[in-house]
Coordinates of C-alpha atoms in Angstrom, one line a residue:
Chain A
X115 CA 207.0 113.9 -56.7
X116 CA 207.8 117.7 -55.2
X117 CA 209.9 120.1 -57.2
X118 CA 212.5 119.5 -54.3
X119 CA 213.6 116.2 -55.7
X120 CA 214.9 117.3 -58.8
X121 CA 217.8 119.6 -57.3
X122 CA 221.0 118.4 -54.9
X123 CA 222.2 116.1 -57.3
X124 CA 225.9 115.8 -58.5
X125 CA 226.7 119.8 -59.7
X126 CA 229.3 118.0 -62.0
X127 CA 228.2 114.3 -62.3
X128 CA 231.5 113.5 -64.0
X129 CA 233.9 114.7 -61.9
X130 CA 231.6 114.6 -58.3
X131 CA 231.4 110.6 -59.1
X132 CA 235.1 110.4 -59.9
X133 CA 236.1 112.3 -56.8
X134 CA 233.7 110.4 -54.4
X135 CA 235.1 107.1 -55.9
X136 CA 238.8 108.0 -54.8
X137 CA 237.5 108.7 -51.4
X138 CA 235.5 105.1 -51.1
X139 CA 238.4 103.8 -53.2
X140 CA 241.4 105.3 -50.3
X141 CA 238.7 104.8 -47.3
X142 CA 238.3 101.1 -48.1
X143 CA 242.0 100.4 -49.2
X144 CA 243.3 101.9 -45.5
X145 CA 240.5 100.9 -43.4
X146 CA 240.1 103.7 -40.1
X147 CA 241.6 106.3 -42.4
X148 CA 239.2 109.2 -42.4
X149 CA 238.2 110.9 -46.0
X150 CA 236.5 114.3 -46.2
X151 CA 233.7 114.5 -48.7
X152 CA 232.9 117.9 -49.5
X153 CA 229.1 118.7 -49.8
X154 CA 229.0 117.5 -53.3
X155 CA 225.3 116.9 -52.9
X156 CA 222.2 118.6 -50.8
X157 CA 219.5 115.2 -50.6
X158 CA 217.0 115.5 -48.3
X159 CA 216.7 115.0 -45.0
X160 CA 217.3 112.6 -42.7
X161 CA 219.9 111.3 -45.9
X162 CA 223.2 112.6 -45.2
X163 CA 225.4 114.6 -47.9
X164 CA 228.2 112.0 -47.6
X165 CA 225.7 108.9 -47.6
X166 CA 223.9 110.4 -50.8
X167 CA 227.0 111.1 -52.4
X168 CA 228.2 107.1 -51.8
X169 CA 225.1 105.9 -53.1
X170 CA 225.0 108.7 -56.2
X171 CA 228.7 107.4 -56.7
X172 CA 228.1 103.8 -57.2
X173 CA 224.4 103.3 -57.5
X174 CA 221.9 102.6 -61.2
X175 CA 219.3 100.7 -62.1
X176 CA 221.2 97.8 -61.7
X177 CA 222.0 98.1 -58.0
X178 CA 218.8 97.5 -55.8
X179 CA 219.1 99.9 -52.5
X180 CA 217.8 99.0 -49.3
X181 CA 216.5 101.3 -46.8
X182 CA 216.3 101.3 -43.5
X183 CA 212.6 102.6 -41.4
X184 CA 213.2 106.1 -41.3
X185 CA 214.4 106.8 -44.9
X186 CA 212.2 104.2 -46.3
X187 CA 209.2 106.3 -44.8
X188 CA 210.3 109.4 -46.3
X189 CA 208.8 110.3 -49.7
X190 CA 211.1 113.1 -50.4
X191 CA 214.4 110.6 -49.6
X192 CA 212.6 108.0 -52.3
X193 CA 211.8 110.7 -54.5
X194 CA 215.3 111.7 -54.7
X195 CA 217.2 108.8 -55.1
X196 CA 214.7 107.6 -57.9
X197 CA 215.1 111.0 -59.8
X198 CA 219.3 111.3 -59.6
X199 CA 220.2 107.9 -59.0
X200 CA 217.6 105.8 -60.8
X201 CA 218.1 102.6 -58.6
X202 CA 214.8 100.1 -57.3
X203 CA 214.4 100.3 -53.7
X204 CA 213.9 97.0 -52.3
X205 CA 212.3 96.1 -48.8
X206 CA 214.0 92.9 -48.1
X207 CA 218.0 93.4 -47.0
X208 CA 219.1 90.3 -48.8
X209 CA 218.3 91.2 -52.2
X210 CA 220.3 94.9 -51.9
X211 CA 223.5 95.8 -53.9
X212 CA 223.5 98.8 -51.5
X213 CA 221.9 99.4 -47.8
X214 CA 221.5 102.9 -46.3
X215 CA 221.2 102.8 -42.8
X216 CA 220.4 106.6 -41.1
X217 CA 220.2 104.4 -37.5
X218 CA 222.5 101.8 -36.7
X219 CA 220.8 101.3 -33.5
X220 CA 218.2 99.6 -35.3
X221 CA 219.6 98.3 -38.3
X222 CA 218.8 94.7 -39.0
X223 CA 222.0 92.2 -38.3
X224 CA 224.4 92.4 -40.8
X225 CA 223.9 88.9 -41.7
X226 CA 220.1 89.5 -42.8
X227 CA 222.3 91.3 -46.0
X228 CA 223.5 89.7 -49.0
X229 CA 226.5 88.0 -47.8
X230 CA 227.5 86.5 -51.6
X231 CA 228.7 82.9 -51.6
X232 CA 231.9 81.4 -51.6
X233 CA 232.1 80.8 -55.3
X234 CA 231.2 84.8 -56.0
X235 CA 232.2 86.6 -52.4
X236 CA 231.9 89.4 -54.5
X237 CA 228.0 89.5 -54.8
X238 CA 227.0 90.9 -51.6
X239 CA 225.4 93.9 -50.0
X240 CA 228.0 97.4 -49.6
X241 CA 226.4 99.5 -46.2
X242 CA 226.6 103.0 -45.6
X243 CA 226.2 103.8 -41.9
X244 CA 225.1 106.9 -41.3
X245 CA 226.9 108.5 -38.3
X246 CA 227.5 111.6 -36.2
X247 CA 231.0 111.5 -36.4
X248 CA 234.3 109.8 -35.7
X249 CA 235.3 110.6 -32.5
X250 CA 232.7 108.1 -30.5
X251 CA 233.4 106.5 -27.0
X252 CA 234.6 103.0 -28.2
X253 CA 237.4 103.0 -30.6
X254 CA 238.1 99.5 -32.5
X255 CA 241.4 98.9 -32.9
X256 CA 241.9 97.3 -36.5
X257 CA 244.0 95.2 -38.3
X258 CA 244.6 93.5 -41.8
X259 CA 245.1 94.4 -45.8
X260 CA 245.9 98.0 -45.9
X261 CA 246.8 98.7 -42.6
X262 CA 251.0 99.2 -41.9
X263 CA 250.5 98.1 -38.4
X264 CA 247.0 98.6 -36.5
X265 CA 244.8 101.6 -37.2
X266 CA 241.9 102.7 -35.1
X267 CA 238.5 103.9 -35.7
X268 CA 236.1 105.2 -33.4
X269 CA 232.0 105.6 -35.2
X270 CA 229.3 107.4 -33.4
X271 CA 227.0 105.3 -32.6
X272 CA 228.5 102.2 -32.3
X273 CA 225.5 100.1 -31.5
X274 CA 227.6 97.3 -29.3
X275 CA 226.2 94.0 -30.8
X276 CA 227.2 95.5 -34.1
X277 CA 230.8 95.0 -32.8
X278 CA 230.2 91.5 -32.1
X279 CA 228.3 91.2 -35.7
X280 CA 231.1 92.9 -37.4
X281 CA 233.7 89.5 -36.1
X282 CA 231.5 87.2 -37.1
X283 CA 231.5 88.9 -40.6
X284 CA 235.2 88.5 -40.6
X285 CA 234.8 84.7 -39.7
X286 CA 232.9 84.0 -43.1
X287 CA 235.8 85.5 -45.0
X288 CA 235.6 85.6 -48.1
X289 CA 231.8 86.1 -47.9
X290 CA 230.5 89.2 -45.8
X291 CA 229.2 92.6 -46.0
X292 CA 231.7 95.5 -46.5
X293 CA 230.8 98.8 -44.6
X294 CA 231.2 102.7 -45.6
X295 CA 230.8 104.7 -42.4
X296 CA 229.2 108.4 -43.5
X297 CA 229.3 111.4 -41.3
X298 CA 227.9 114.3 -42.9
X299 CA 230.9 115.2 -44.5
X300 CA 233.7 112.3 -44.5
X301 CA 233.2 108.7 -44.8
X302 CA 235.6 105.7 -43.5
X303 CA 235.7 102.1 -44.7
X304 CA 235.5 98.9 -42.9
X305 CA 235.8 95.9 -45.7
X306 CA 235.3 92.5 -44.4
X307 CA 238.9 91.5 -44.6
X308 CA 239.6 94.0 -41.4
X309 CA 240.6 92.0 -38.4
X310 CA 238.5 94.0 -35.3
X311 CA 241.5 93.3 -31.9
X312 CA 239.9 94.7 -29.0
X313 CA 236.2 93.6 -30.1
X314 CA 234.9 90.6 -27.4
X315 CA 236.4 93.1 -24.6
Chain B
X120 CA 255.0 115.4 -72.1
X121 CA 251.3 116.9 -72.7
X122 CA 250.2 119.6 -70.3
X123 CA 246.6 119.5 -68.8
X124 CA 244.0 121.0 -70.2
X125 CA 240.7 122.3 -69.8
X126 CA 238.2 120.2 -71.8
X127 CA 240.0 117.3 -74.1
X128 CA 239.1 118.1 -77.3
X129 CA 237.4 115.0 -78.3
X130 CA 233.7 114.0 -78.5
X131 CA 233.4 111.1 -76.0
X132 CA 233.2 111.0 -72.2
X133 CA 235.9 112.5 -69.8
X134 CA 238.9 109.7 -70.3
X135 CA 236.5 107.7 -72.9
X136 CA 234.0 105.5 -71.0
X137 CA 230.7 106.2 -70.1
X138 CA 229.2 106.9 -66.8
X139 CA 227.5 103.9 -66.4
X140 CA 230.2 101.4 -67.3
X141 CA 232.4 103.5 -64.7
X142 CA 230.0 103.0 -62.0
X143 CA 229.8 98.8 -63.0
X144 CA 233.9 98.9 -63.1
X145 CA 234.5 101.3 -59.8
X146 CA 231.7 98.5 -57.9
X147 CA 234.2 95.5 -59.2
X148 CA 236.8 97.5 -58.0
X149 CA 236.0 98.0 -54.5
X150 CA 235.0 94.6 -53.8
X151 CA 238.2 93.5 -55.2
X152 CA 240.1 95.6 -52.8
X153 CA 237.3 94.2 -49.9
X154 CA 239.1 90.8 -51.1
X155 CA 242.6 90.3 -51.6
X156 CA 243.5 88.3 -54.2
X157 CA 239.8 87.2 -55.4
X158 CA 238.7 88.0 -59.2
X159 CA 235.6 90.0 -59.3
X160 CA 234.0 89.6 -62.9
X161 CA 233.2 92.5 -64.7
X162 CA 231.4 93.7 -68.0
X163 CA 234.1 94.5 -69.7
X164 CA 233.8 96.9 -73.0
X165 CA 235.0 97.3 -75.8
X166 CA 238.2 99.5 -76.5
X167 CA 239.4 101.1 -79.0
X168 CA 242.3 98.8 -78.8
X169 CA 242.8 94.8 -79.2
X170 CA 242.6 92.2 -76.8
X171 CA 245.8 91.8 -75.6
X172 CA 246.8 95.6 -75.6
X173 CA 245.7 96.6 -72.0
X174 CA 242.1 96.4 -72.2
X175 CA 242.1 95.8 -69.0
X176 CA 244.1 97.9 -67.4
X177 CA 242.7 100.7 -70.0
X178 CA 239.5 100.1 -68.1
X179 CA 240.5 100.7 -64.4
X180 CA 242.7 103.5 -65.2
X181 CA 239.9 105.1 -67.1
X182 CA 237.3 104.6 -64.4
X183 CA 240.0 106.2 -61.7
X184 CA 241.4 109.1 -63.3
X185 CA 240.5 112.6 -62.3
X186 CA 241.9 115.6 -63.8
X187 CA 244.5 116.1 -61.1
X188 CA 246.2 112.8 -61.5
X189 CA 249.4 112.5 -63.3
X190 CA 249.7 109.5 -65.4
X191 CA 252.8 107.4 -66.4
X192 CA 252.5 104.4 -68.6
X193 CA 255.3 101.4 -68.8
X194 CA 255.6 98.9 -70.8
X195 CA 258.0 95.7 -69.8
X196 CA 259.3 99.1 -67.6
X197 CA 259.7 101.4 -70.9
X198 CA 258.2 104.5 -71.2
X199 CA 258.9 104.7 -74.8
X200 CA 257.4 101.6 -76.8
X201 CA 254.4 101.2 -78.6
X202 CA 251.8 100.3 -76.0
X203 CA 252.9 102.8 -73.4
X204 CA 253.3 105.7 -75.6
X205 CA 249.7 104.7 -77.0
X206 CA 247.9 104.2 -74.1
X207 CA 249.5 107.5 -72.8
X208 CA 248.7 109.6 -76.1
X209 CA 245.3 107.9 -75.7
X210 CA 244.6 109.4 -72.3
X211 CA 246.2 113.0 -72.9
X212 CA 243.5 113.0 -75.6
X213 CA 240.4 111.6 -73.8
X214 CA 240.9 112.9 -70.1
X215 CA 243.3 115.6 -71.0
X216 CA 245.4 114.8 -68.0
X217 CA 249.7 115.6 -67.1
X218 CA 251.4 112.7 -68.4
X219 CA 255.0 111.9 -66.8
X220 CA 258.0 109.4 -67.2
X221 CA 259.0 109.9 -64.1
X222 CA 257.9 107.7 -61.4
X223 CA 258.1 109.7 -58.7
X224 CA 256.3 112.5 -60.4
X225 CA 253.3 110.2 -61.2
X226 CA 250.2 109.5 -58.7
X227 CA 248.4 106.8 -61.5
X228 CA 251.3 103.9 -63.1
X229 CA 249.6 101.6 -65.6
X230 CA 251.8 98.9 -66.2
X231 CA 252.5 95.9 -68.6
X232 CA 254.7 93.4 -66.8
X233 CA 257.3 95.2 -64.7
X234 CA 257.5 96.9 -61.2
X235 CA 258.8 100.2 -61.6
X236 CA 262.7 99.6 -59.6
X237 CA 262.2 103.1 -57.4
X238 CA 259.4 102.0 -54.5
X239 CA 256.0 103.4 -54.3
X240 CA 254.5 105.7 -52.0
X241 CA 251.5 105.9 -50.0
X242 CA 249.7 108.3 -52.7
X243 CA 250.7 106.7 -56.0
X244 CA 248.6 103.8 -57.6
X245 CA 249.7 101.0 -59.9
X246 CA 247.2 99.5 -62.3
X247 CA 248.7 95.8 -64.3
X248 CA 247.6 95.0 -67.5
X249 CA 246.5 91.3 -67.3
X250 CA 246.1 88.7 -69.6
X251 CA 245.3 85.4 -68.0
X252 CA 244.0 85.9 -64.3
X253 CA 243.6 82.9 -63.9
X254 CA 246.8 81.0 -62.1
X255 CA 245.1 77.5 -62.5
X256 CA 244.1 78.2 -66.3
X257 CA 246.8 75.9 -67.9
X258 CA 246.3 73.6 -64.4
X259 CA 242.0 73.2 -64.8
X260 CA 240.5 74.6 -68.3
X261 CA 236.8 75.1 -66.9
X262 CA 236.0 78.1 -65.5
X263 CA 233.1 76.2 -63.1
X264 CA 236.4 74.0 -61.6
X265 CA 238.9 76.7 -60.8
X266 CA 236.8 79.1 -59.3
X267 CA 235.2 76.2 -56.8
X268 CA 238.8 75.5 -56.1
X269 CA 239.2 78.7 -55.0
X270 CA 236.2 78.8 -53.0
X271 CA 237.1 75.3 -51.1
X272 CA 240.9 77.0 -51.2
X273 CA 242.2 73.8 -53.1
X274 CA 245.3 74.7 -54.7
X275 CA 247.3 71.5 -54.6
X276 CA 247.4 71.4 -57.8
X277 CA 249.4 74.5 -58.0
X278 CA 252.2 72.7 -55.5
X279 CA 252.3 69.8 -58.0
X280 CA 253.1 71.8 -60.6
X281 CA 256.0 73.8 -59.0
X282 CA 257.0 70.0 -57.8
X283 CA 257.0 68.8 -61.4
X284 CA 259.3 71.5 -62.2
X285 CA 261.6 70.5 -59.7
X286 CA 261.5 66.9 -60.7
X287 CA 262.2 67.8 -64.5
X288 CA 264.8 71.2 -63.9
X289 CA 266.3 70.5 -60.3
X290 CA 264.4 74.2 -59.6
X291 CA 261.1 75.7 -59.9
X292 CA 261.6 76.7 -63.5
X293 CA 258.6 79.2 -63.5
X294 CA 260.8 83.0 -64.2
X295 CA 257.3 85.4 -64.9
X296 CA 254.0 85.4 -64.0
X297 CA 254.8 83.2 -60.2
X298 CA 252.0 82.4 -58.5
X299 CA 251.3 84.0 -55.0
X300 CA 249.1 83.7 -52.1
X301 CA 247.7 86.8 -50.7
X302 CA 246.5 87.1 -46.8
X303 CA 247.2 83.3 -46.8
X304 CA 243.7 83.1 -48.7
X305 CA 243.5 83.3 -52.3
X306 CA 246.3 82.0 -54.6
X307 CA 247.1 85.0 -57.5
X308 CA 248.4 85.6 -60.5
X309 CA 250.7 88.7 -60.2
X310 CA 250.5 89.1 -64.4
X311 CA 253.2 88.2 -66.1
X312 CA 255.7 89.8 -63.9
X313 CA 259.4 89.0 -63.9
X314 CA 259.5 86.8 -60.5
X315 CA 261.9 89.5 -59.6
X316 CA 259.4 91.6 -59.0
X317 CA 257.7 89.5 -56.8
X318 CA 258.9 91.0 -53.5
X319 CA 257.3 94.3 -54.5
X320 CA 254.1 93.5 -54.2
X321 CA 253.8 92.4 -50.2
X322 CA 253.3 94.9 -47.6
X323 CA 254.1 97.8 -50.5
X324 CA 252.2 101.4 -49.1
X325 CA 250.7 101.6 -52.8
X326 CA 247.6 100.4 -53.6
X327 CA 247.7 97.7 -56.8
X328 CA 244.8 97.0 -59.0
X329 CA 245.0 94.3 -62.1
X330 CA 242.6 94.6 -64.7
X331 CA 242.2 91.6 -67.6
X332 CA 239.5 92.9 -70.6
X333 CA 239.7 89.8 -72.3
X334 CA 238.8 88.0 -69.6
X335 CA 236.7 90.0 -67.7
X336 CA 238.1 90.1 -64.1
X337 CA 239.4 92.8 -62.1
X338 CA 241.2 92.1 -58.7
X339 CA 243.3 94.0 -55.9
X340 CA 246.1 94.2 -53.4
X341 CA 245.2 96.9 -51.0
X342 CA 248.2 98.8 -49.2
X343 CA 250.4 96.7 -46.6
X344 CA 248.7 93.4 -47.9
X345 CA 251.0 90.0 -46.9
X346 CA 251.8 88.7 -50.6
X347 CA 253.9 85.1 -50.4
X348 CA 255.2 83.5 -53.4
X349 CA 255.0 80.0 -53.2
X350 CA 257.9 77.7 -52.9
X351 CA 259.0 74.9 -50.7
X352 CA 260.8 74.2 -47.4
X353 CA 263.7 72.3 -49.5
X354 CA 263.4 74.1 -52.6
X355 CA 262.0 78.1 -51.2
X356 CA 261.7 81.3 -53.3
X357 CA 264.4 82.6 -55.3
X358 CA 264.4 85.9 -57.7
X359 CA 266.5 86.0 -60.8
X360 CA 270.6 87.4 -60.2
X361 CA 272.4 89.0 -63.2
X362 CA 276.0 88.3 -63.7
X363 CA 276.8 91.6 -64.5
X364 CA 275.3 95.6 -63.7
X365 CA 273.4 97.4 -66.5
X366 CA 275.6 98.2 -69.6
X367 CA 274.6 102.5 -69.4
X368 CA 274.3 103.2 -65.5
X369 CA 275.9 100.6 -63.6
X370 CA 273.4 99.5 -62.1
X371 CA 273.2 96.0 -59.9
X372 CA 270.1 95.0 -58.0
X373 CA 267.2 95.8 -60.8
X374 CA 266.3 93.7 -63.6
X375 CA 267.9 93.7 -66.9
X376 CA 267.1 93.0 -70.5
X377 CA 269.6 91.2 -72.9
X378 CA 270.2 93.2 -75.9
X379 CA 272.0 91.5 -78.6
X380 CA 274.4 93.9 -80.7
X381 CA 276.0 91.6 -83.7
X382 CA 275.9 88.4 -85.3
X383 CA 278.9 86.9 -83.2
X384 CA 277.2 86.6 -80.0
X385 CA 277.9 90.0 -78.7
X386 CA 275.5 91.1 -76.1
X387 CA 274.7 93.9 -73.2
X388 CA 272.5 93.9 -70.1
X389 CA 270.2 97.2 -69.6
X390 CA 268.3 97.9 -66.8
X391 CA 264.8 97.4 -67.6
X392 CA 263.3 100.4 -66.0
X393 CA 264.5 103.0 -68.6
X394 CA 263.3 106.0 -65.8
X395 CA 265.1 104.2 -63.4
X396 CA 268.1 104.3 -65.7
X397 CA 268.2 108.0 -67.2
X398 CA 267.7 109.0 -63.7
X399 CA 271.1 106.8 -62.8
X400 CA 272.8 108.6 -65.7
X401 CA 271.6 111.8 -65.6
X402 CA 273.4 111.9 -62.0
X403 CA 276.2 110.9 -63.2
X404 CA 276.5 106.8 -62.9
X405 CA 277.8 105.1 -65.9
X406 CA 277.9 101.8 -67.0
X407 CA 280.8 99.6 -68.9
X408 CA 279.2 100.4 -72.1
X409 CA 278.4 103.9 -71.8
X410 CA 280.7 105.4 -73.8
X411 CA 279.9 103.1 -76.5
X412 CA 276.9 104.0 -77.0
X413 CA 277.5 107.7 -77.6
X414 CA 276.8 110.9 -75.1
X415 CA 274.4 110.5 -72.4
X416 CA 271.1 112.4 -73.4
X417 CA 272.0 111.5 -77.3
X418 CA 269.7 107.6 -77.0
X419 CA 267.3 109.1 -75.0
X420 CA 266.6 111.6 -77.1
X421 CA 262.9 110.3 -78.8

């Protein structure tokens, strides 16, 4: 392990984890809503700040992370998340609590994750989606629990046949993946119960 | 009212738990708000408070609060009994946060039972202390049957119930605690609300979380979720009406308590929501009873 990996944690674990959970907690309750995440972390590269500061957020021993190929192949990404966040980094997408994904062009289909079952929805896999930003080409238009009348959100990339993946993930309501989009700086939600309108176009 | 401060003067965590069990309770609670109306199990801990106190609720509240927030506890919609003015003291001392009466003032509500009267806002957040979470409990003892009725969505059993009450009363007979179907999905129990309160919960901007310690489930209404009670066609969803307006401010429209004042069946109505009802008075609304009970200011007086 470098030196490198012990700094770029929380500065205040306490109150970093506590305001990074009322961001996931207002991004996932108003789907397409946009929160700003401060740099509250510095992990290495490619890991994003918001990303890192998701996973530090939520994250132990007891939630297995998956990565995908290009932070799984770097030692100083492994390094840090097993010095400030402590979790086992699994290999197989089914088995993860949480999935980091720095490309969605190539992230495995959602539903190689851990979709839970329909006795315990609740056991399945929470992504974070690493992105450039919010202001992309295609812009879903969404609907459903915490959402007044339709709300949009527009991720960049937006790898088309995860559009197409994301609708089937609402069909198997109540089972499914629930995703945290992560800029470098804000994150927005997209829980399973969102209803995507414009998606098949 | 305690004003924030700097570092709570007590030994434990910021508002009591540790970081670990936060991180275990904030997971459970954003799956819950990823599905309406399903109970996600969580580890819940001991407090230092029974069973039955607002474990529960304790435990969300504790793994949300920040030292920003502003906290305002209600009890059956009182500020000023027992378990809200304990739970309060308890987090001005472990999280050191601005404790209000007010609603409006408040961004965190922990509640026991009631919907405050004056409607929430986008920014405020109401956490129910729950006791059974279970609406088919007293329907389907086992744990292993009720929660594969709700995965195979079988809640028959529910309708016959609300049926048998109409065989036996002529009404549904069930006043608190009504069951309700979120997102047409998942059949709920809203805690032992008044069914009054009921029509709060759909489509309200505020985000709702119910915690049960006891029995180890946490579960959510985001924002603008479609909450139904259920009824029948012939026989459809009614909330309680009150014969007469609240005793001190006049009010009509918000739930009462009956508060009996001698031994020869003398009795009063007061609105529920004691905020809801200084605030009435203090701009000027009085009730039938008003003067009765001495100068405005003198009962609220703690």
């Amino acid at each position: 392990m470098k030196a490198d990996a012990l700094s770029g944690g929380f500065f205040d674990p306490v109150f970093g984890a506590q305001a990074v959970f009322r961001a996931l907690l207002r991004a996932l309750s108003r789907p397409g809503e946009i929160e700003n995440l401060p740099g509250l972390v510095r992990p290495p590269t490619p890991l994003n700040p918001a990303a890192a500061a998701v996973i530090a957020c939520l994250a132990d021993a007891d939630t297995p992370i998956f990565l995908d190929r290009p932070l799984a192949e770097s030692e100083a990404v492994r390094d840090w998340i097993g010095f400030h966040i402590g979790a086992p980094i699994v290999s197989l997408a089914g088995r993860a609590t949480f999935a980091v994904i720095s490309d969605p062009e190539k992230m495995p289909p959602l539903a190689d994750f851990w979709l839970g079952t329909e006795e315990y929805p609740d056991r399945s896999t929470t992504l974070v989606l690493q992105v450039t930003g919010f202001e992309g080409s295609r812009t879903l238009t969404l609907q459903g629990p915490g959402i007044a009348e339709t709300s949009a959100l527009a991720p960049d990339p937006l790898p088309a046949r995860l559009i197409g993946q994301l609708e089937e993930n609402r069909r198997i309501f109540p089972r499914g993946v629930d995703i945290v989009f992560a800029s470098r700086h804000a994150i927005a939600g997209l829980p399973r119960s969102t209803r995507i309108l414009n998606g098949a176009a | 009212m305690s004003t924030a401060q700097e570092k709570p003067e007590t030994p434990y965590n910021f508002a009591y738990l540790d970081e670990q069990t936060k991180r275990m309770i904030r997971r459970a609670i954003l799956k819950a708000v990823a599905i309406p109306g399903y109970q996600v199990p969580f580890a819940s801990r001991e407090m230092p408070m029974p069973y039955g106190w607002g474990t529960g609720g304790v435990q969300v509240t504790a793994s949300l609060i920040g030292p920003d927030d502003v906290l305002k506890v209600i009890d059956q919609g009182a500020d000023d009994t027992t378990n809200a003015v304990s739970i309060r003291s308890f987090f001005a001392k472990v999280a050191g946060v601005k404790t209000t009466t007010h609603t409006k003032e408040a961004s965190l509500i922990q509640t026991r039972h009631r919907v405050p009267e004056m409607p929430l806002s986008e920014n405020q957040i109401l956490v129910y202390q729950v006791p059974i979470p279970e609406p088919l409990r007293f329907l389907e003892p086992r744990e292993t049957e009720t929660r594969l009725m709700h995965a195979l969505e079988e809640y028959g059993l529910m309708h016959v119930k609300l049926y048998e009450d109409i065989a036996r009363h002529g009404h549904i007979a069930t006043t608190y605690a009504y069951p309700v179907k979120v997102e047409g999905r998942y059949v709920m129990d809203p805690s032992p609300i008044p069914k009054f309160d009921n029509p709060k919960l759909t489509n309200s901007p505020a985000l709702q979380l119910f915690g049960a310690g006891r029995e180890k489930r946490i579960y959510a209404l985001p924002p603008y979720t479609r909450v139904e009670s259920l009824d029948f066609e012939d026989h459809p969803f009614r909330v309680q009406e009150f014969s007469e307006p609240c005793g001190l401010c006049g009010a009509s429209g918000v739930y009462l308590d009956e508060v009996i004042l001698d031994d020869h069946g003398g009795r009063m109505f007061v609105c529920s929501d004691t905020d809801h009802c200084e605030g009435r008075r203090e701009a000027g609304h009085r009730g039938h009873l008003a003067g009765a009970m001495g100068a405005p200011g003198a009962e609220a007086a703690e």
